mmCIF file with all atom_site columns, C-alpha atoms in Angstrom:
data_model
loop_
_atom_site.group_PDB
_atom_site.id
_atom_site.type_symbol
_atom_site.label_atom_id
_atom_site.label_alt_id
_atom_site.label_comp_id
_atom_site.label_asym_id
_atom_site.label_entity_id
_atom_site.label_seq_id
_atom_site.pdbx_PDB_ins_code
_atom_site.Cartn_x
_atom_site.Cartn_y
_atom_site.Cartn_z
_atom_site.occupancy
_atom_site.B_iso_or_equiv
_atom_site.pdbx_formal_charge
_atom_site.auth_seq_id
_atom_site.auth_comp_id
_atom_site.auth_asym_id
_atom_site.auth_atom_id
_atom_site.pdbx_PDB_model_num
ATOM 1   C CA . GLU A 1 1   ? 27.855 47.125 -77.312 1.00 87.00 ? 63  GLU A CA 1
ATOM 2   C CA . ILE A 1 2   ? 25.164 45.205 -76.202 1.00 88.00 ? 64  ILE A CA 1
ATOM 3   C CA . TYR A 1 3   ? 23.634 43.447 -73.121 1.00 90.00 ? 65  TYR A CA 1
ATOM 4   C CA . ILE A 1 4   ? 21.683 40.706 -73.151 1.00 86.00 ? 66  ILE A CA 1
ATOM 5   C CA . GLU A 1 5   ? 20.026 38.248 -70.732 1.00 89.00 ? 67  GLU A CA 1
ATOM 6   C CA . VAL A 1 6   ? 19.027 35.038 -72.677 1.00 87.00 ? 68  VAL A CA 1
ATOM 7   C CA . ALA A 1 7   ? 17.527 31.494 -71.219 1.00 84.00 ? 69  ALA A CA 1
ATOM 8   C CA . ARG A 1 8   ? 19.287 28.516 -72.290 1.00 81.00 ? 70  ARG A CA 1
ATOM 9   C CA . ASP A 1 9   ? 17.521 26.986 -74.937 1.00 82.00 ? 71  ASP A CA 1
ATOM 10  C CA . GLU A 1 10  ? 19.467 23.482 -76.570 1.00 81.00 ? 72  GLU A CA 1
ATOM 11  C CA . GLU A 1 11  ? 16.887 23.622 -79.574 1.00 85.00 ? 73  GLU A CA 1
ATOM 12  C CA . ARG A 1 12  ? 17.411 26.907 -80.498 1.00 86.00 ? 74  ARG A CA 1
ATOM 13  C CA . PRO A 1 13  ? 20.627 27.983 -79.482 1.00 84.00 ? 75  PRO A CA 1
ATOM 14  C CA . PHE A 1 14  ? 21.710 31.884 -79.451 1.00 88.00 ? 76  PHE A CA 1
ATOM 15  C CA . TYR A 1 15  ? 24.772 33.381 -81.268 1.00 90.00 ? 77  TYR A CA 1
ATOM 16  C CA . ILE A 1 16  ? 26.537 36.806 -81.699 1.00 90.00 ? 78  ILE A CA 1
ATOM 17  C CA . HIS A 1 17  ? 28.786 37.096 -84.329 1.00 90.00 ? 79  HIS A CA 1
ATOM 18  C CA . SER A 1 18  ? 31.196 39.898 -84.903 1.00 89.00 ? 80  SER A CA 1
ATOM 19  C CA . GLY A 1 19  ? 34.076 39.839 -87.289 1.00 86.00 ? 81  GLY A CA 1
ATOM 20  C CA . GLU A 1 20  ? 36.232 36.693 -86.668 1.00 90.00 ? 82  GLU A CA 1
ATOM 21  C CA . VAL A 1 21  ? 34.462 35.704 -83.297 1.00 92.00 ? 83  VAL A CA 1
ATOM 22  C CA . THR A 1 22  ? 31.168 33.800 -82.412 1.00 91.00 ? 84  THR A CA 1
ATOM 23  C CA . VAL A 1 23  ? 29.674 34.288 -78.990 1.00 90.00 ? 85  VAL A CA 1
ATOM 24  C CA . GLU A 1 24  ? 27.288 30.922 -78.094 1.00 87.00 ? 86  GLU A CA 1
ATOM 25  C CA . VAL A 1 25  ? 24.943 31.777 -75.267 1.00 83.00 ? 87  VAL A CA 1
ATOM 26  C CA . LEU A 1 26  ? 24.817 28.912 -72.884 1.00 80.00 ? 88  LEU A CA 1
ATOM 27  C CA . GLY A 1 27  ? 21.821 30.855 -70.708 1.00 77.00 ? 89  GLY A CA 1
ATOM 28  C CA . THR A 1 28  ? 23.442 33.894 -69.252 1.00 85.00 ? 90  THR A CA 1
ATOM 29  C CA . SER A 1 29  ? 23.579 37.509 -69.150 1.00 91.00 ? 91  SER A CA 1
ATOM 30  C CA . PHE A 1 30  ? 26.226 39.420 -70.226 1.00 92.00 ? 92  PHE A CA 1
ATOM 31  C CA . SER A 1 31  ? 27.634 42.013 -72.645 1.00 93.00 ? 93  SER A CA 1
ATOM 32  C CA . VAL A 1 32  ? 29.575 42.086 -76.105 1.00 93.00 ? 94  VAL A CA 1
ATOM 33  C CA . ARG A 1 33  ? 31.711 45.344 -76.848 1.00 92.00 ? 95  ARG A CA 1
ATOM 34  C CA . SER A 1 34  ? 32.670 45.501 -80.624 1.00 92.00 ? 96  SER A CA 1
ATOM 35  C CA . TYR A 1 35  ? 33.885 48.710 -82.283 1.00 89.00 ? 97  TYR A CA 1
ATOM 36  C CA . PRO A 1 36  ? 35.710 49.027 -85.503 1.00 83.00 ? 98  PRO A CA 1
ATOM 37  C CA . GLU A 1 37  ? 37.982 51.829 -83.744 1.00 86.00 ? 99  GLU A CA 1
ATOM 38  C CA . ASP A 1 38  ? 38.784 49.592 -81.032 1.00 87.00 ? 100 ASP A CA 1
ATOM 39  C CA . GLU A 1 39  ? 40.403 46.559 -83.051 1.00 89.00 ? 101 GLU A CA 1
ATOM 40  C CA . GLN A 1 40  ? 39.316 44.115 -80.227 1.00 93.00 ? 102 GLN A CA 1
ATOM 41  C CA . VAL A 1 41  ? 36.007 42.395 -79.410 1.00 94.00 ? 103 VAL A CA 1
ATOM 42  C CA . ARG A 1 42  ? 35.395 42.026 -75.421 1.00 95.00 ? 104 ARG A CA 1
ATOM 43  C CA . VAL A 1 43  ? 32.814 39.727 -73.663 1.00 95.00 ? 105 VAL A CA 1
ATOM 44  C CA . VAL A 1 44  ? 31.940 40.567 -69.965 1.00 95.00 ? 106 VAL A CA 1
ATOM 45  C CA . VAL A 1 45  ? 29.908 37.889 -68.142 1.00 94.00 ? 107 VAL A CA 1
ATOM 46  C CA . ASP A 1 46  ? 27.097 38.648 -65.600 1.00 93.00 ? 108 ASP A CA 1
ATOM 47  C CA . SER A 1 47  ? 25.471 35.312 -64.949 1.00 92.00 ? 109 SER A CA 1
ATOM 48  C CA . GLY A 1 48  ? 25.706 31.944 -66.697 1.00 91.00 ? 110 GLY A CA 1
ATOM 49  C CA . LEU A 1 49  ? 27.895 30.656 -68.895 1.00 90.00 ? 111 LEU A CA 1
ATOM 50  C CA . VAL A 1 50  ? 29.512 32.225 -72.477 1.00 91.00 ? 112 VAL A CA 1
ATOM 51  C CA . SER A 1 51  ? 31.252 30.318 -75.185 1.00 92.00 ? 113 SER A CA 1
ATOM 52  C CA . PHE A 1 52  ? 33.254 32.780 -76.926 1.00 93.00 ? 114 PHE A CA 1
ATOM 53  C CA . GLU A 1 53  ? 35.517 31.788 -79.979 1.00 93.00 ? 115 GLU A CA 1
ATOM 54  C CA . ARG A 1 54  ? 37.057 32.096 -83.346 1.00 90.00 ? 116 ARG A CA 1
ATOM 55  C CA . THR A 1 55  ? 34.413 31.880 -86.183 1.00 87.00 ? 117 THR A CA 1
ATOM 56  C CA . ASP A 1 56  ? 36.707 29.352 -87.579 1.00 84.00 ? 118 ASP A CA 1
ATOM 57  C CA . GLY A 1 57  ? 36.694 27.324 -84.062 1.00 77.00 ? 119 GLY A CA 1
ATOM 58  C CA . ASP A 1 58  ? 40.797 27.469 -84.142 1.00 80.00 ? 120 ASP A CA 1
ATOM 59  C CA . GLU A 1 59  ? 40.744 29.055 -80.674 1.00 85.00 ? 121 GLU A CA 1
ATOM 60  C CA . GLY A 1 60  ? 37.863 29.703 -77.914 1.00 90.00 ? 122 GLY A CA 1
ATOM 61  C CA . LEU A 1 61  ? 37.294 30.736 -74.186 1.00 93.00 ? 123 LEU A CA 1
ATOM 62  C CA . LYS A 1 62  ? 34.166 29.687 -72.064 1.00 93.00 ? 124 LYS A CA 1
ATOM 63  C CA . LEU A 1 63  ? 33.442 32.536 -69.882 1.00 95.00 ? 125 LEU A CA 1
ATOM 64  C CA . GLU A 1 64  ? 32.136 32.428 -66.300 1.00 94.00 ? 126 GLU A CA 1
ATOM 65  C CA . PRO A 1 65  ? 30.509 35.150 -64.154 1.00 95.00 ? 127 PRO A CA 1
ATOM 66  C CA . MET A 1 66  ? 33.017 37.812 -63.053 1.00 95.00 ? 128 MET A CA 1
ATOM 67  C CA . GLN A 1 67  ? 35.338 36.974 -66.072 1.00 96.00 ? 129 GLN A CA 1
ATOM 68  C CA . SER A 1 68  ? 35.737 38.603 -69.340 1.00 96.00 ? 130 SER A CA 1
ATOM 69  C CA . GLY A 1 69  ? 37.182 37.645 -72.783 1.00 96.00 ? 131 GLY A CA 1
ATOM 70  C CA . THR A 1 70  ? 38.692 39.964 -75.111 1.00 96.00 ? 132 THR A CA 1
ATOM 71  C CA . TYR A 1 71  ? 40.009 39.008 -78.885 1.00 95.00 ? 133 TYR A CA 1
ATOM 72  C CA . SER A 1 72  ? 42.184 41.015 -80.483 1.00 94.00 ? 134 SER A CA 1
ATOM 73  C CA . TYR A 1 73  ? 42.200 41.375 -84.047 1.00 91.00 ? 135 TYR A CA 1
ATOM 74  C CA . THR A 1 74  ? 45.779 42.316 -84.773 1.00 91.00 ? 136 THR A CA 1
ATOM 75  C CA . SER A 1 75  ? 47.292 39.082 -82.914 1.00 92.00 ? 137 SER A CA 1
ATOM 76  C CA . GLY A 1 76  ? 44.109 36.779 -83.433 1.00 90.00 ? 138 GLY A CA 1
ATOM 77  C CA . HIS A 1 77  ? 44.215 35.717 -79.978 1.00 92.00 ? 139 HIS A CA 1
ATOM 78  C CA . PHE A 1 78  ? 41.976 35.636 -76.872 1.00 96.00 ? 140 PHE A CA 1
ATOM 79  C CA . ILE A 1 79  ? 42.878 37.009 -73.357 1.00 95.00 ? 141 ILE A CA 1
ATOM 80  C CA . ARG A 1 80  ? 40.691 35.832 -70.256 1.00 97.00 ? 142 ARG A CA 1
ATOM 81  C CA . SER A 1 81  ? 40.623 38.199 -67.573 1.00 96.00 ? 143 SER A CA 1
ATOM 82  C CA . GLN A 1 82  ? 38.939 37.923 -63.799 1.00 97.00 ? 144 GLN A CA 1
ATOM 83  C CA . ILE A 1 83  ? 36.850 40.954 -63.028 1.00 95.00 ? 145 ILE A CA 1
ATOM 84  C CA . ASP A 1 84  ? 36.811 42.600 -59.670 1.00 93.00 ? 146 ASP A CA 1
ATOM 85  C CA . ASP A 1 85  ? 34.399 45.578 -60.000 1.00 93.00 ? 147 ASP A CA 1
ATOM 86  C CA . PRO A 1 86  ? 31.722 44.776 -62.713 1.00 91.00 ? 148 PRO A CA 1
ATOM 87  C CA . GLU A 1 87  ? 30.645 48.437 -62.371 1.00 92.00 ? 149 GLU A CA 1
ATOM 88  C CA . LEU A 1 88  ? 33.882 49.235 -64.511 1.00 92.00 ? 150 LEU A CA 1
ATOM 89  C CA . PHE A 1 89  ? 32.424 47.149 -67.617 1.00 92.00 ? 151 PHE A CA 1
ATOM 90  C CA . LEU A 1 90  ? 28.824 47.095 -67.073 1.00 92.00 ? 152 LEU A CA 1
ATOM 91  C CA . GLY A 1 91  ? 27.560 50.402 -65.111 1.00 91.00 ? 153 GLY A CA 1
ATOM 92  C CA . TRP A 1 92  ? 26.313 51.571 -68.382 1.00 89.00 ? 154 TRP A CA 1
ATOM 93  C CA . THR A 1 93  ? 23.524 49.210 -68.503 1.00 89.00 ? 155 THR A CA 1
ATOM 94  C CA . LYS A 1 94  ? 22.279 51.089 -64.979 1.00 88.00 ? 156 LYS A CA 1
ATOM 95  C CA . GLY A 1 95  ? 22.622 54.542 -66.685 1.00 86.00 ? 157 GLY A CA 1
ATOM 96  C CA . PHE A 1 96  ? 26.346 55.595 -65.093 1.00 90.00 ? 158 PHE A CA 1
ATOM 97  C CA . LEU A 1 97  ? 29.545 55.294 -66.182 1.00 92.00 ? 159 LEU A CA 1
ATOM 98  C CA . LYS A 1 98  ? 32.272 54.164 -63.907 1.00 94.00 ? 160 LYS A CA 1
ATOM 99  C CA . PHE A 1 99  ? 36.280 54.715 -64.531 1.00 95.00 ? 161 PHE A CA 1
ATOM 100 C CA . GLN A 1 100 ? 39.380 53.586 -62.249 1.00 95.00 ? 162 GLN A CA 1
ATOM 101 C CA . ASP A 1 101 ? 42.508 55.200 -63.273 1.00 97.00 ? 163 ASP A CA 1
ATOM 102 C CA . THR A 1 102 ? 41.320 55.356 -66.428 1.00 96.00 ? 164 THR A CA 1
ATOM 103 C CA . PRO A 1 103 ? 43.214 58.025 -69.297 1.00 97.00 ? 165 PRO A CA 1
ATOM 104 C CA . LEU A 1 104 ? 41.228 61.008 -70.173 1.00 97.00 ? 166 LEU A CA 1
ATOM 105 C CA . ASN A 1 105 ? 41.881 59.579 -74.212 1.00 96.00 ? 167 ASN A CA 1
ATOM 106 C CA . GLN A 1 106 ? 39.625 56.386 -73.469 1.00 94.00 ? 168 GLN A CA 1
ATOM 107 C CA . VAL A 1 107 ? 37.061 58.285 -70.957 1.00 96.00 ? 169 VAL A CA 1
ATOM 108 C CA . ILE A 1 108 ? 36.614 60.624 -74.058 1.00 96.00 ? 170 ILE A CA 1
ATOM 109 C CA . ARG A 1 109 ? 35.913 57.963 -76.227 1.00 92.00 ? 171 ARG A CA 1
ATOM 110 C CA . GLU A 1 110 ? 33.361 56.746 -73.774 1.00 91.00 ? 172 GLU A CA 1
ATOM 111 C CA . LEU A 1 111 ? 31.580 60.136 -73.483 1.00 94.00 ? 173 LEU A CA 1
ATOM 112 C CA . GLU A 1 112 ? 31.365 60.245 -77.479 1.00 94.00 ? 174 GLU A CA 1
ATOM 113 C CA . ARG A 1 113 ? 29.849 57.047 -77.901 1.00 90.00 ? 175 ARG A CA 1
ATOM 114 C CA . ARG A 1 114 ? 27.258 57.744 -75.157 1.00 89.00 ? 176 ARG A CA 1
ATOM 115 C CA . TYR A 1 115 ? 26.528 61.192 -75.893 1.00 91.00 ? 177 TYR A CA 1
ATOM 116 C CA . ASN A 1 116 ? 27.115 61.781 -79.580 1.00 92.00 ? 178 ASN A CA 1
ATOM 117 C CA . VAL A 1 117 ? 29.504 64.306 -78.892 1.00 94.00 ? 179 VAL A CA 1
ATOM 118 C CA . ASN A 1 118 ? 32.972 65.398 -80.362 1.00 96.00 ? 180 ASN A CA 1
ATOM 119 C CA . LEU A 1 119 ? 35.561 66.034 -77.806 1.00 96.00 ? 181 LEU A CA 1
ATOM 120 C CA . GLU A 1 120 ? 38.909 67.596 -78.161 1.00 96.00 ? 182 GLU A CA 1
ATOM 121 C CA . LEU A 1 121 ? 42.166 67.769 -76.180 1.00 96.00 ? 183 LEU A CA 1
ATOM 122 C CA . ALA A 1 122 ? 44.097 71.024 -76.596 1.00 96.00 ? 184 ALA A CA 1
ATOM 123 C CA . SER A 1 123 ? 47.018 69.127 -75.927 1.00 95.00 ? 185 SER A CA 1
ATOM 124 C CA . PRO A 1 124 ? 47.807 65.472 -76.406 1.00 95.00 ? 186 PRO A CA 1
ATOM 125 C CA . SER A 1 125 ? 49.253 65.174 -72.519 1.00 95.00 ? 187 SER A CA 1
ATOM 126 C CA . ILE A 1 126 ? 45.967 65.816 -71.471 1.00 96.00 ? 188 ILE A CA 1
ATOM 127 C CA . GLY A 1 127 ? 44.870 62.745 -72.476 1.00 96.00 ? 189 GLY A CA 1
ATOM 128 C CA . GLU A 1 128 ? 47.575 60.519 -70.381 1.00 97.00 ? 190 GLU A CA 1
ATOM 129 C CA . LYS A 1 129 ? 45.502 62.223 -67.196 1.00 97.00 ? 191 LYS A CA 1
ATOM 130 C CA . LEU A 1 130 ? 44.159 59.280 -65.057 1.00 97.00 ? 192 LEU A CA 1
ATOM 131 C CA . LEU A 1 131 ? 40.439 59.683 -64.177 1.00 97.00 ? 193 LEU A CA 1
ATOM 132 C CA . THR A 1 132 ? 38.711 57.793 -60.928 1.00 96.00 ? 194 THR A CA 1
ATOM 133 C CA . ALA A 1 133 ? 34.961 58.279 -61.069 1.00 94.00 ? 195 ALA A CA 1
ATOM 134 C CA . THR A 1 134 ? 31.570 57.280 -61.338 1.00 93.00 ? 196 THR A CA 1
ATOM 135 C CA . LEU A 1 135 ? 29.794 59.544 -63.653 1.00 91.00 ? 197 LEU A CA 1
ATOM 136 C CA . LYS A 1 136 ? 25.766 59.385 -63.226 1.00 86.00 ? 198 LYS A CA 1
ATOM 137 C CA . GLY A 1 137 ? 24.965 62.327 -64.579 1.00 70.00 ? 199 GLY A CA 1
ATOM 138 C CA . ARG A 1 138 ? 22.360 62.314 -67.107 1.00 76.00 ? 200 ARG A CA 1
ATOM 139 C CA . GLU A 1 139 ? 23.482 65.954 -68.904 1.00 87.00 ? 201 GLU A CA 1
ATOM 140 C CA . ILE A 1 140 ? 26.499 65.989 -70.619 1.00 91.00 ? 202 ILE A CA 1
ATOM 141 C CA . GLN A 1 141 ? 27.367 69.447 -68.983 1.00 91.00 ? 203 GLN A CA 1
ATOM 142 C CA . ASN A 1 142 ? 27.238 67.651 -65.625 1.00 92.00 ? 204 ASN A CA 1
ATOM 143 C CA . VAL A 1 143 ? 29.629 64.993 -66.832 1.00 94.00 ? 205 VAL A CA 1
ATOM 144 C CA . LEU A 1 144 ? 31.661 67.354 -68.264 1.00 95.00 ? 206 LEU A CA 1
ATOM 145 C CA . ASP A 1 145 ? 32.060 69.479 -64.860 1.00 94.00 ? 207 ASP A CA 1
ATOM 146 C CA . VAL A 1 146 ? 32.898 66.600 -62.695 1.00 94.00 ? 208 VAL A CA 1
ATOM 147 C CA . ILE A 1 147 ? 35.800 65.797 -65.172 1.00 96.00 ? 209 ILE A CA 1
ATOM 148 C CA . ALA A 1 148 ? 37.033 69.141 -65.239 1.00 96.00 ? 210 ALA A CA 1
ATOM 149 C CA . THR A 1 149 ? 36.621 69.317 -61.170 1.00 95.00 ? 211 THR A CA 1
ATOM 150 C CA . ALA A 1 150 ? 38.722 66.209 -60.726 1.00 95.00 ? 212 ALA A CA 1
ATOM 151 C CA . LEU A 1 151 ? 41.665 66.590 -63.301 1.00 97.00 ? 213 LEU A CA 1
ATOM 152 C CA . SER A 1 152 ? 41.807 70.264 -62.928 1.00 96.00 ? 214 SER A CA 1
ATOM 153 C CA . LEU A 1 153 ? 40.704 71.479 -66.494 1.00 97.00 ? 215 LEU A CA 1
ATOM 154 C CA . ASP A 1 154 ? 38.657 73.788 -68.231 1.00 96.00 ? 216 ASP A CA 1
ATOM 155 C CA . TYR A 1 155 ? 36.614 73.066 -71.175 1.00 96.00 ? 217 TYR A CA 1
ATOM 156 C CA . PHE A 1 156 ? 35.008 75.271 -74.108 1.00 95.00 ? 218 PHE A CA 1
ATOM 157 C CA . SER A 1 157 ? 32.487 74.728 -76.652 1.00 93.00 ? 219 SER A CA 1
ATOM 158 C CA . ASN A 1 158 ? 34.053 75.304 -80.207 1.00 92.00 ? 220 ASN A CA 1
ATOM 159 C CA . GLU A 1 159 ? 32.004 76.889 -83.138 1.00 92.00 ? 221 GLU A CA 1
ATOM 160 C CA . ASP A 1 160 ? 31.607 73.579 -84.759 1.00 92.00 ? 222 ASP A CA 1
ATOM 161 C CA . GLY A 1 161 ? 29.889 72.284 -81.562 1.00 90.00 ? 223 GLY A CA 1
ATOM 162 C CA . SER A 1 162 ? 32.733 70.301 -80.323 1.00 94.00 ? 224 SER A CA 1
ATOM 163 C CA . ILE A 1 163 ? 34.067 70.383 -77.082 1.00 96.00 ? 225 ILE A CA 1
ATOM 164 C CA . THR A 1 164 ? 37.714 71.273 -76.055 1.00 96.00 ? 226 THR A CA 1
ATOM 165 C CA . PHE A 1 165 ? 39.535 70.536 -72.485 1.00 96.00 ? 227 PHE A CA 1
ATOM 166 C CA . SER A 1 166 ? 42.435 72.454 -72.094 1.00 95.00 ? 228 SER A CA 1
ATOM 167 C CA . VAL A 1 167 ? 44.776 72.992 -68.603 1.00 92.00 ? 229 VAL A CA 1
ATOM 168 C CA . SER A 1 168 ? 43.575 75.290 -66.260 1.00 81.00 ? 230 SER A CA 1
#
């Protein structure tokens, strides 16, 4: 995942290649998110214009500010979306994570990437709990405390260093 600000230069275009897709920068600031386990690539435009297309040129999108584009490796198609709250997608560039009715399973993946920790759930149903929060804590302990309080959960450290959420 990366956030980039690039000035337009007709003579030296800037491209990002990720699997089956290419992002052509047309003078903008934007983020690209491409994790293998997500099975998709997402581009979020903060300012300017971005071309987001298949490497083979068969399909693509032009994205403007407050728009995101998602390419699914499974379906091979793009989806364009309007963004109401850019902090949900770009807050990490300012040092915080913001979630709006986000399943704990998804929150856990974000925290594992950001803090390089292994988080587990004592039962699968816990992963369905929805979190709405802005996590500004720099320390994982503070972030875990907020999540536990908001969702009425407990957490504990395991011998292997992983952390498990359980029902209070």
